[in-house]
Short mmCIF file of C-alpha atoms in Angstrom, two decimals:
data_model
loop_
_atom_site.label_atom_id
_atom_site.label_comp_id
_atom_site.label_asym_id
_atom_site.label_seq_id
_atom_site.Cartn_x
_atom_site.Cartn_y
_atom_site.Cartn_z
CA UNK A 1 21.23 -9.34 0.82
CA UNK A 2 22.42 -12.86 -0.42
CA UNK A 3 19.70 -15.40 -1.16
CA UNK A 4 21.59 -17.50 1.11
CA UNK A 5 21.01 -15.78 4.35
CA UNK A 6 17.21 -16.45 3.45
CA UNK A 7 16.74 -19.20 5.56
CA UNK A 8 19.19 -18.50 8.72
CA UNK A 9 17.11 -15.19 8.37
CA UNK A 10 13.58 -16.73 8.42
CA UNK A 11 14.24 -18.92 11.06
CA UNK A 12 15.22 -16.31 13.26
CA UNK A 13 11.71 -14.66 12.83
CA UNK A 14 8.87 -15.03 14.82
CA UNK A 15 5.63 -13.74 13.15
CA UNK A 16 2.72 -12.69 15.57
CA UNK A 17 -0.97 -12.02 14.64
CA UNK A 18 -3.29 -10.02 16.75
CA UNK A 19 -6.61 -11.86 17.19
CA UNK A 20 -8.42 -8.82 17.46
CA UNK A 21 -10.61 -7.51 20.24
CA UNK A 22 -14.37 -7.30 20.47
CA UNK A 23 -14.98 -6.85 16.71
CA UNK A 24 -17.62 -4.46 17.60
CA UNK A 25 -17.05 -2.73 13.85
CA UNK A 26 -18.54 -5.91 12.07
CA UNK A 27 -21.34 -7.07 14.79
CA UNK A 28 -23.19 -9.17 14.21
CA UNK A 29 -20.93 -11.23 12.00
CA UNK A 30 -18.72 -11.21 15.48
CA UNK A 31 -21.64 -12.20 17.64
CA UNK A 32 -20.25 -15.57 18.01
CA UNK A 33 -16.67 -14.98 17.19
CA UNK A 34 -13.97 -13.17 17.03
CA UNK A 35 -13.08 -10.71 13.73
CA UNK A 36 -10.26 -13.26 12.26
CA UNK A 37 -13.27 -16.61 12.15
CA UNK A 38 -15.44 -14.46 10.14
CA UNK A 39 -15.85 -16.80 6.75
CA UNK A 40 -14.00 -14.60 3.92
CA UNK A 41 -14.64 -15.12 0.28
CA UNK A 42 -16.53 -18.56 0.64
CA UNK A 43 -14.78 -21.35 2.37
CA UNK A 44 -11.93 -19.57 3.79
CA UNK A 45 -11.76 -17.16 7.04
CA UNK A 46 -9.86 -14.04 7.51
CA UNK A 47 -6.74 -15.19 9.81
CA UNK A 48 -6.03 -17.65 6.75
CA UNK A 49 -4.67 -14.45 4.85
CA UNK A 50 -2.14 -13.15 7.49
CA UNK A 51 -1.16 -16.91 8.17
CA UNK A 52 -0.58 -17.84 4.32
CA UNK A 53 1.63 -14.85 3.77
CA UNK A 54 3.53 -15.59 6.86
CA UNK A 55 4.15 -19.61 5.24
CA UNK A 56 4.71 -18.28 1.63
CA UNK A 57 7.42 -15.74 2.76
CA UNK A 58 9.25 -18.63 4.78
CA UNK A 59 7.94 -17.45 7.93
CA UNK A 60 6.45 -21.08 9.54
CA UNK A 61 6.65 -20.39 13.58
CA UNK A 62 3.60 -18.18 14.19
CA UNK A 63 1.50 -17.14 16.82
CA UNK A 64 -1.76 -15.88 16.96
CA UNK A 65 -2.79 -13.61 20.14
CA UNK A 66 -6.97 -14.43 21.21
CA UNK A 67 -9.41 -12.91 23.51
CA UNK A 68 -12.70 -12.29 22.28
CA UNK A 69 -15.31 -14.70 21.34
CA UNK A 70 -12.32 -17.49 20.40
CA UNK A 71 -13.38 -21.08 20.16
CA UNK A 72 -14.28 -20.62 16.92
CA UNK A 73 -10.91 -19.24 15.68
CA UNK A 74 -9.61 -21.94 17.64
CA UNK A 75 -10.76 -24.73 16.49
CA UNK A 76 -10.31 -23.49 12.53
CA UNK A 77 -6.69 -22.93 14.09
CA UNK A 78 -6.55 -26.75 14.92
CA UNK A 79 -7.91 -27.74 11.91
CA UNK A 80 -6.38 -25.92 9.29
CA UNK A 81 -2.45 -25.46 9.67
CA UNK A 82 -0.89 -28.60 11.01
CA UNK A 83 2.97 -29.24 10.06
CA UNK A 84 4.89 -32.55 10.00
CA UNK A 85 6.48 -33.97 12.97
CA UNK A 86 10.27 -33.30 11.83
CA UNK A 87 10.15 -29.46 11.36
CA UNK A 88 10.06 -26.98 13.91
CA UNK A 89 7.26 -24.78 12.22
CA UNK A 90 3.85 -24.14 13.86
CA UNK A 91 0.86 -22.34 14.20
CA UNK A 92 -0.36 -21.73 17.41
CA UNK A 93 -2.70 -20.00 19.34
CA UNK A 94 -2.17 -17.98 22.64
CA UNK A 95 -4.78 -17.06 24.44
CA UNK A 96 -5.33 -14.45 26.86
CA UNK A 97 -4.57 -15.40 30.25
CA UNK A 98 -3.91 -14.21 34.10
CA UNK A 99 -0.46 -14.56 35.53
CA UNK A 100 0.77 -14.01 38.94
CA UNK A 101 2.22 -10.40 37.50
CA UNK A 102 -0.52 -9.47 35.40
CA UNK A 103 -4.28 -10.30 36.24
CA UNK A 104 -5.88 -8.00 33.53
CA UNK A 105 -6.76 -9.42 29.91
CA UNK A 106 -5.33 -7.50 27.23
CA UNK A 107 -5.87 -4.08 26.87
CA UNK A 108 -5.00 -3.64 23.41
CA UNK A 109 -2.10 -4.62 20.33
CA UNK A 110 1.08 -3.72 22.05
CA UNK A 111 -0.22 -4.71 25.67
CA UNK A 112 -1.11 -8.00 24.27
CA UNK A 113 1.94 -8.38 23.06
CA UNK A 114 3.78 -7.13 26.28
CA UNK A 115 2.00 -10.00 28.03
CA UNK A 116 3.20 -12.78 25.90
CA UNK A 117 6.62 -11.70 25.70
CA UNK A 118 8.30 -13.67 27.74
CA UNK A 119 6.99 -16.98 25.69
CA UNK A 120 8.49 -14.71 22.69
CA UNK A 121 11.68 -14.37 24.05
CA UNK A 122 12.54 -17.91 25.91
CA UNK A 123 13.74 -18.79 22.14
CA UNK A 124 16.49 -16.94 19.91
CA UNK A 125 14.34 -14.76 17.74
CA UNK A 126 16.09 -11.73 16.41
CA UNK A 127 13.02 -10.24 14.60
CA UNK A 128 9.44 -10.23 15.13
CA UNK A 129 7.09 -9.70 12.62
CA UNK A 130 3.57 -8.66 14.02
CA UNK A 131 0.68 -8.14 12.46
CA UNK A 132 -3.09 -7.57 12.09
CA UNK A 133 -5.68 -10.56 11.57
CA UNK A 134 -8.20 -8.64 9.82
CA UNK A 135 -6.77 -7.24 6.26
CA UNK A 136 -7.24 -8.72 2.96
CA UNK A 137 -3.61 -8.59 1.10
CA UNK A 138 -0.42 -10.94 -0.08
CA UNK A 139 3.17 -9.83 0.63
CA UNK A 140 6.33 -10.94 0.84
CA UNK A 141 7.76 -10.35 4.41
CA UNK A 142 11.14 -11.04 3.49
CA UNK A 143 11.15 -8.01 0.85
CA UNK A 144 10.43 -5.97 4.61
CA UNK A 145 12.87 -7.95 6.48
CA UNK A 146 14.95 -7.26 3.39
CA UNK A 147 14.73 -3.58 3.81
CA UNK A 148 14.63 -3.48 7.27
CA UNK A 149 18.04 -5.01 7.88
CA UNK A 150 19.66 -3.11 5.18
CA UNK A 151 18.86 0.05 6.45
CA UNK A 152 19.50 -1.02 10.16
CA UNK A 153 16.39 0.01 11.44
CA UNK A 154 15.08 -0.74 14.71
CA UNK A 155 11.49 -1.12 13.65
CA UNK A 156 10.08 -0.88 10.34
CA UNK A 157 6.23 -0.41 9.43
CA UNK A 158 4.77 -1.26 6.48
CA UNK A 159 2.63 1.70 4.98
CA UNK A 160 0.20 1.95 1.58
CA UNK A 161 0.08 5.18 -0.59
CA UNK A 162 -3.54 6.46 -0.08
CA UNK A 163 -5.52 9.83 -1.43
CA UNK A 164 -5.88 12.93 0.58
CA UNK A 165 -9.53 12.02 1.51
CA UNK A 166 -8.49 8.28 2.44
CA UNK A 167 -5.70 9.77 4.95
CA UNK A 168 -7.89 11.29 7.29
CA UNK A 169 -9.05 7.81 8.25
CA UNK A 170 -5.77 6.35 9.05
CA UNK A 171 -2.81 7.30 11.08
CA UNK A 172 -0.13 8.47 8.40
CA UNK A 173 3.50 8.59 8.74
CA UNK A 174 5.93 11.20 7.21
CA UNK A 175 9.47 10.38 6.16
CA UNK A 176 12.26 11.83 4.30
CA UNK A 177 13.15 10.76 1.23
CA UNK A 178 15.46 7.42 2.85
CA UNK A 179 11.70 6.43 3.94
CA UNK A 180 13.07 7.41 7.12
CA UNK A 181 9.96 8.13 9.71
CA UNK A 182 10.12 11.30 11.22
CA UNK A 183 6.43 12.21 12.17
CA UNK A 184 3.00 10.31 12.88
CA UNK A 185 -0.20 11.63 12.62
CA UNK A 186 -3.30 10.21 13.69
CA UNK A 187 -6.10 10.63 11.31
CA UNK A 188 -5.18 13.75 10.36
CA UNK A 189 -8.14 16.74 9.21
CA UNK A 190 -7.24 19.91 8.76
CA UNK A 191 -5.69 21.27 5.18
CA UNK A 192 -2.03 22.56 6.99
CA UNK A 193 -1.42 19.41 8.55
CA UNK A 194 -2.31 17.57 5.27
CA UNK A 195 -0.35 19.67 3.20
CA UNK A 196 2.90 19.02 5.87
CA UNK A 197 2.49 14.92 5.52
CA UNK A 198 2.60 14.45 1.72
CA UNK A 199 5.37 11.93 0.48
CA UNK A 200 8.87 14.03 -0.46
CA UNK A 201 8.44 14.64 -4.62
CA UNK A 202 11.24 12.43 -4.48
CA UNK A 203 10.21 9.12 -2.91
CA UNK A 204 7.16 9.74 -5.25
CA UNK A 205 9.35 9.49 -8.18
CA UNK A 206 11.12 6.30 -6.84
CA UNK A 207 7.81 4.95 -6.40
CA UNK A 208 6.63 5.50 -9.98
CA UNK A 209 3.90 8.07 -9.41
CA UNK A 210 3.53 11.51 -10.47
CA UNK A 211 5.46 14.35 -9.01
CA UNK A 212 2.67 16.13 -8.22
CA UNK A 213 0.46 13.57 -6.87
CA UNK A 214 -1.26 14.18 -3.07
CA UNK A 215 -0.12 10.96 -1.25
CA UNK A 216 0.04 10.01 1.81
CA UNK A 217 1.79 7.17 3.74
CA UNK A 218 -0.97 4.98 5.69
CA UNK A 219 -0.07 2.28 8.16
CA UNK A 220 -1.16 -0.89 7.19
CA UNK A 221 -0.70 -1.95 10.93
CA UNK A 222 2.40 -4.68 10.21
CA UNK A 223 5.98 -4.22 11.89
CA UNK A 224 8.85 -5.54 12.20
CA UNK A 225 11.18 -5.31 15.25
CA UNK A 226 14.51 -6.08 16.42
CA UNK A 227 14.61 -7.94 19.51
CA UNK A 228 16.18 -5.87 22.18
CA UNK A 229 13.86 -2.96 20.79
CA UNK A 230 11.31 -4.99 20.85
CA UNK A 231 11.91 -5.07 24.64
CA UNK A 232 12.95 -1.32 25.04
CA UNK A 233 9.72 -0.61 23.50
CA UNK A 234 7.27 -2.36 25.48
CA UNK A 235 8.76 -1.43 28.88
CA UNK A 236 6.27 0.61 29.82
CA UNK A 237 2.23 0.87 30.16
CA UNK A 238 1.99 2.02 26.39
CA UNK A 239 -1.42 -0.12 25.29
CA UNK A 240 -1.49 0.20 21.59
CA UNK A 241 1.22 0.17 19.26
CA UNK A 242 -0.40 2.55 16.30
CA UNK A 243 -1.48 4.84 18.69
CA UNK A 244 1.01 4.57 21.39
CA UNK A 245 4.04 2.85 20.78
CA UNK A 246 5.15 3.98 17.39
CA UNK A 247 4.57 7.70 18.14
CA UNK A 248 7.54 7.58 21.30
CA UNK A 249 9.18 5.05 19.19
CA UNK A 250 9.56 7.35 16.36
CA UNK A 251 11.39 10.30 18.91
CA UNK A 252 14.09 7.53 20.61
CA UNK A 253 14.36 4.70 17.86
CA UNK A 254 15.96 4.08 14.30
CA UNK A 255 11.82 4.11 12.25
CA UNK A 256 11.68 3.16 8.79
CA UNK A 257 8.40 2.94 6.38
CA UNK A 258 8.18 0.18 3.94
CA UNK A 259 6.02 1.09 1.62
CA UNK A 260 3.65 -1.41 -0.30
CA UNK A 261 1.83 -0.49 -3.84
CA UNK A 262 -0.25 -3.82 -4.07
CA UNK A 263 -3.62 -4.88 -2.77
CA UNK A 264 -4.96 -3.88 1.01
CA UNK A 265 -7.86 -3.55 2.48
CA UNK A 266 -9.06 -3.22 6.05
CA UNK A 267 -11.95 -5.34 5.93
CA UNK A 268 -12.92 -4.51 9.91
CA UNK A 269 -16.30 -2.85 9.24
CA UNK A 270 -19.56 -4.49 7.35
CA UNK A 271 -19.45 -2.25 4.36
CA UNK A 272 -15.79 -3.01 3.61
CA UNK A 273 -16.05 -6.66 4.34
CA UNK A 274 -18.82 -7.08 2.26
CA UNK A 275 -17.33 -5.04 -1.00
CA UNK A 276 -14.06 -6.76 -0.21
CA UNK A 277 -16.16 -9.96 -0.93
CA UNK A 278 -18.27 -9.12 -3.47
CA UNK A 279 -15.43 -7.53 -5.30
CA UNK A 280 -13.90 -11.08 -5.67
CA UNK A 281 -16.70 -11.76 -8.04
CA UNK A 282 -15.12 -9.15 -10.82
CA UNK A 283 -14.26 -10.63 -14.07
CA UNK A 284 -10.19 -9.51 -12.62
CA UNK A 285 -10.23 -9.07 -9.42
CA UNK A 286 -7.55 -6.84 -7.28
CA UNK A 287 -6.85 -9.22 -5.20
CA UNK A 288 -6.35 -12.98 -6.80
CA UNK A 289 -7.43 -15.93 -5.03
CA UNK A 290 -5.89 -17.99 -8.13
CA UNK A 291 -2.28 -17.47 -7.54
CA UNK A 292 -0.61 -20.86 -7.51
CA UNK A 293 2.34 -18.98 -6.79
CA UNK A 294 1.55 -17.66 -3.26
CA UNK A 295 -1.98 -19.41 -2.54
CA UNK A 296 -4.15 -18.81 0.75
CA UNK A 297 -4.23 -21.98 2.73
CA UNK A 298 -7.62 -22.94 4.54
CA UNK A 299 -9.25 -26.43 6.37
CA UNK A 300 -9.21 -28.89 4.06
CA UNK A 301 -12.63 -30.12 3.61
CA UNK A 302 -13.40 -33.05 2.07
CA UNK A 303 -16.19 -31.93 0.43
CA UNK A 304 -17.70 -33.07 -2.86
CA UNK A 305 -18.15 -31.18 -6.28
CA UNK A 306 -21.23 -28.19 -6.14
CA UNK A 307 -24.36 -29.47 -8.17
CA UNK A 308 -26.29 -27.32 -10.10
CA UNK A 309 -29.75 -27.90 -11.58
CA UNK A 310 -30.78 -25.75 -13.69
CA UNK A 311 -29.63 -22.05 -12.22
CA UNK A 312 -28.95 -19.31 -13.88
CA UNK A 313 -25.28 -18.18 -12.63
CA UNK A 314 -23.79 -14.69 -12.93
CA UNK A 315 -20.44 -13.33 -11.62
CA UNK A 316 -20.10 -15.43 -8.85
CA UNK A 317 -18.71 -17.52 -6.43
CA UNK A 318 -19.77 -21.23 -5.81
CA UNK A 319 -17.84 -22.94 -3.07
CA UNK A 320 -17.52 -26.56 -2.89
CA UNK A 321 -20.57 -29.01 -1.94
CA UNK A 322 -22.93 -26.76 -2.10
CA UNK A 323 -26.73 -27.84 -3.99
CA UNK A 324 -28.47 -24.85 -6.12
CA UNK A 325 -31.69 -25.40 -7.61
CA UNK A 326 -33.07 -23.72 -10.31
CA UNK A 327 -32.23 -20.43 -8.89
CA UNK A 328 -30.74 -16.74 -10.35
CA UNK A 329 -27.75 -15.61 -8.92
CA UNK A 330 -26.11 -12.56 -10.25
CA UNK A 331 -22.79 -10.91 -8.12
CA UNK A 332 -22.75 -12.55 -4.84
CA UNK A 333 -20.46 -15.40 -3.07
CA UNK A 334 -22.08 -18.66 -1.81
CA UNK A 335 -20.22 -20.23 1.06
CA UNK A 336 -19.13 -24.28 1.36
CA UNK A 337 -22.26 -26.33 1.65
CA UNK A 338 -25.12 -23.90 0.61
CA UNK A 339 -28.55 -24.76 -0.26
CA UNK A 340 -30.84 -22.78 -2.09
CA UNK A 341 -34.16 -23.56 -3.48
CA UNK A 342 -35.77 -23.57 -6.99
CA UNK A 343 -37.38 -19.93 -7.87
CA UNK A 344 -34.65 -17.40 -5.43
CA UNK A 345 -32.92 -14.65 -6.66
CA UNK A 346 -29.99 -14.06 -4.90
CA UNK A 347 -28.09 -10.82 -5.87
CA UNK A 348 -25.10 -8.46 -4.73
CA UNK A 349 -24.96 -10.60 -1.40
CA UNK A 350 -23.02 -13.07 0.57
CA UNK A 351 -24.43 -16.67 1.63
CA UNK A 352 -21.70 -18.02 3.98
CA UNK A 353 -22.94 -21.58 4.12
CA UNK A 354 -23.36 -23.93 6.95
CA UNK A 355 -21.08 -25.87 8.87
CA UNK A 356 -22.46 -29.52 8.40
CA UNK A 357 -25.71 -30.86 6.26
CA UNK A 358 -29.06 -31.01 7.46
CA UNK A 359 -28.99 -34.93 7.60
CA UNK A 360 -32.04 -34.78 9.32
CA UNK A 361 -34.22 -32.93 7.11
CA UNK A 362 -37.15 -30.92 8.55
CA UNK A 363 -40.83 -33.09 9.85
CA UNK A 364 -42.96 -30.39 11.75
CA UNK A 365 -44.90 -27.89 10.42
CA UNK A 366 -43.55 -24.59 10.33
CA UNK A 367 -39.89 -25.97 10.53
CA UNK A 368 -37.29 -24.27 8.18
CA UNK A 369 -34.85 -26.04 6.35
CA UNK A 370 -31.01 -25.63 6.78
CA UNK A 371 -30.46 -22.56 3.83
CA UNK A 372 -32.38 -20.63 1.40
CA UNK A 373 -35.63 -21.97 0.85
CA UNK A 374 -37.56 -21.38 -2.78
CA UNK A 375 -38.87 -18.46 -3.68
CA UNK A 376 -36.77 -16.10 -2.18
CA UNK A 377 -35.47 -12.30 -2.74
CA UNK A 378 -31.93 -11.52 -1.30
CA UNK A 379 -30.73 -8.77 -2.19
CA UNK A 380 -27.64 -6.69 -0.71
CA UNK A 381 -27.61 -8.93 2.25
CA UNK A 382 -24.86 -11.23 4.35
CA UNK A 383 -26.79 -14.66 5.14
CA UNK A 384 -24.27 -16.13 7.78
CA UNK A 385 -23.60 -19.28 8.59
CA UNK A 386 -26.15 -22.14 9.52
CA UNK A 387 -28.59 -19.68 8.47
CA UNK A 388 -32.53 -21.02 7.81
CA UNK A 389 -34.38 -18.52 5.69
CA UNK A 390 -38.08 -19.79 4.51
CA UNK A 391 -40.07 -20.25 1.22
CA UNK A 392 -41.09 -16.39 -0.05
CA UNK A 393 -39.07 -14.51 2.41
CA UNK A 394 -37.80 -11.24 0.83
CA UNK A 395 -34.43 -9.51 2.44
CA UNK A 396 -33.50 -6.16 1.33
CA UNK A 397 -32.97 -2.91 2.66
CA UNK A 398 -35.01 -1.13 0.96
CA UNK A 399 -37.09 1.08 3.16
CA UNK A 400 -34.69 1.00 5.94
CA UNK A 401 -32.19 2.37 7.60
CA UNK A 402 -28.27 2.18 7.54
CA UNK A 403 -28.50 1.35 10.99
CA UNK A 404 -30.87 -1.08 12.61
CA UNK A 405 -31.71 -4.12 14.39
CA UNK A 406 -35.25 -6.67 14.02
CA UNK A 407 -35.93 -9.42 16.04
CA UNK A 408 -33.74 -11.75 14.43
CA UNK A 409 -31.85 -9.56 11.46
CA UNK A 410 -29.79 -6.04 12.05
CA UNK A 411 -29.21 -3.54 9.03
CA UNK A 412 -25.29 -2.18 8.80
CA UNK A 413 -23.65 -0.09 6.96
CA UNK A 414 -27.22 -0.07 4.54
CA UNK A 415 -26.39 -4.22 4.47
CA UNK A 416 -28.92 -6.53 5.94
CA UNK A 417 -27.04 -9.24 8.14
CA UNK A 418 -28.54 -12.33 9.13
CA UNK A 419 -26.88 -13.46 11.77
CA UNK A 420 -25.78 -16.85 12.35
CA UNK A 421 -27.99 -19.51 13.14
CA UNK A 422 -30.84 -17.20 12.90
CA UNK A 423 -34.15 -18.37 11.79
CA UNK A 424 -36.38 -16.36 9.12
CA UNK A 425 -39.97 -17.37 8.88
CA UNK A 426 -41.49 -18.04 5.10
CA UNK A 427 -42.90 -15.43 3.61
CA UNK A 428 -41.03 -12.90 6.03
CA UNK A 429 -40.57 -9.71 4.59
CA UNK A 430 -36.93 -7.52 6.02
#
């Protein structure tokens, strides 16, 4: 395809994002909002990484589809992506509403979708480009688009390479060796079936991996559609387009796999969101934050430089305006405007910040300052935001667990959580 068409191409696009639905995977960090708010990696939030690859592949009118838990997601919405008066790019938010034809809210990806379509089609978009809002990952969706108009496919999915063990966790598509879909599988178990879905010996050689290697081709939950199939596809009561849709689409419609060798990860349970985070701390990360030449857009804060006295630092992340006394922190991520006191060790963990400062510092006895106070042991934790944790209190979980819930704490995945807001007592031992 001629670099020319590039932008006649892009602004036929219209990219979607699914909001997500309860978010019951990561509770409690989706207590008070939905999965694409959740703070990611310090000062940014998840939907930032599905909305900055849509603007660094050209793709600048985007929706994003909310139910659950949104005025948080909303307002960071508002806030964050705002484009000049003289373009026609946005980023917008549609909400789940009743209509006079449909009075239930949506009942999952492709019904969402379904409902919304006629605000999707009252302009001249030829593709649509639909993805997930909780996946940590950069690409380029004009190399799909690319792909999918060369091969004249009706709908093209974007799939990862993953292990035999991995694939039983995700629905995995088979193709021939033009990447050609020809079967889906749904988290598939038993050895035959397994055997049966490995990638051709021949895309595995195009790909650059060994002939013999036991791949499979996962989907990463991102297609792209034409618009009348678009249409064809949703005309009927399918709900869900990974476990619905795709599977009759594959049987009447042109399906082709793109398949993607870089950085992914599903970051929809506490255990994966909370190595996906930590893992940012690595000397070389997998996935780079620091590349100026697609970066992930967030709010601009205002917010001045982090001031350290006297801590002891080690492998971590310090977002901006945030005040550490002489504390030890070894492997974790400390969120935008973080306090934490002289004397705390704070390792492997997460402390998302707070949302304003705690102008009005503390006068009562047995009040708890806004972040960590001194003294304090956190250990494999997430402290969320606006978060008050007192002098001496300990957090670990040791002793306990994978799965729990105390009075103001809950244990997941073998991570404590402190949810947001919450209070914890000095001296309090989780």
């Amino acid at each position: 395809m001629q670099l020319s068409n590039w932008p006649s191409i892009t602004e036929q696009t219209l990219a979607i994002i699914m909001g997500g639905g309860a978010g019951t995977r990561l509770f409690p960090l989706t207590k008070e909002r939905s999965k694409p708010a959740v703070p990611l990696a310090g000062k940014y939030r998840i939907v930032d990484i599905p909305v900055s690859n849509c603007i660094n592949s050209g793709l600048r009118r985007v929706y994003v589809l909310t139910q659950f838990n949104s005025a948080s997601l909303h307002k960071h919405i508002h806030s964050a992506f705002k484009f000049d008066n003289f373009s026609r790019s946005f980023v917008e938010i549609l909400a789940a509403q009743q209509t006079p034809t449909d009075t239930n809210w949506y009942q999952g990806t492709a019904d969402a979708v379904r409902q919304n379509l006629r605000d999707f089609l009252q302009y001249p978009y030829e593709y649509f480009v639909i993805l997930s809002g909780d996946q940590l990952y950069r690409m380029d969706f004009r190399d799909v688009l690319e792909q999918h108009i060369d091969t004249k496919a009706d709908m093209t999915l974007a799939t990862i390479p993953v292990g035999r063990q991995a694939a039983m966790d995700f629905g995995i598509m088979h193709t021939d060796a033009n990447r050609k879909v020809v079967r889906f599988e749904e988290k598939p178990k038993t050895a035959e079936l397994l055997d049966a879905l490995k990638i051709p010996a021949t895309l595995l050689k195009e790909l650059g991996q060994p002939a013999g290697a036991e791949l499979y081709q996962a989907s990463m939950g991102i297609y792209i559609f034409n618009r009348e199939v678009l249409v064809k596809a949703l005309d009927n009561d399918l709900v869900d387009f990974g476990k619905h849709v795709i599977p009759d689409m594959i049987k009447k419609f042109r399906v082709h796999s793109y398949i993607f060798q870089g950085y992914w990860e599903d970051i929809g349970t506490i255990r994966a969101f909370f190595d996906a985070n930590l893992n940012l701390t690595d000397t070389v990360p997998e996935f780079n934050f620091f590349d100026t030449s697609a970066p992930m857009y967030t709010h601009a804060r205002f917010l001045p430089g982090s001031k350290i006295n006297g801590a002891t630092i080690k492998q971590a992340i310090i977002s901006d305006g945030c005040i550490i006394d002489d504390a030890h922190i070894e492997r974790a991520v400390i969120g935008i405007r973080s306090y934490i006191g002289a004397g705390t060790t704070i390792r492997n963990s997460i402390v998302m910040g707070a949302d304003f400062y705690d102008v009005h510092k503390v006068n009562k006895v047995g009040d708890i300052e806004l972040g960590i106070g001194k003294n304090c042991v956190i250990d494999h934790a997430i402290i969320d935001k606006n978060a008050r944790v007192g002098d001496g209190a300990v957090i670990t979980p040791d002793g306990k667990a994978d799965n729990c819930d105390g009075p103001n704490w809950y244990v997941r995945d073998g991570i404590v959580v402190v949810p947001k807001g919450a209070s914890i007592p000095a001296g309090t031992w989780i």
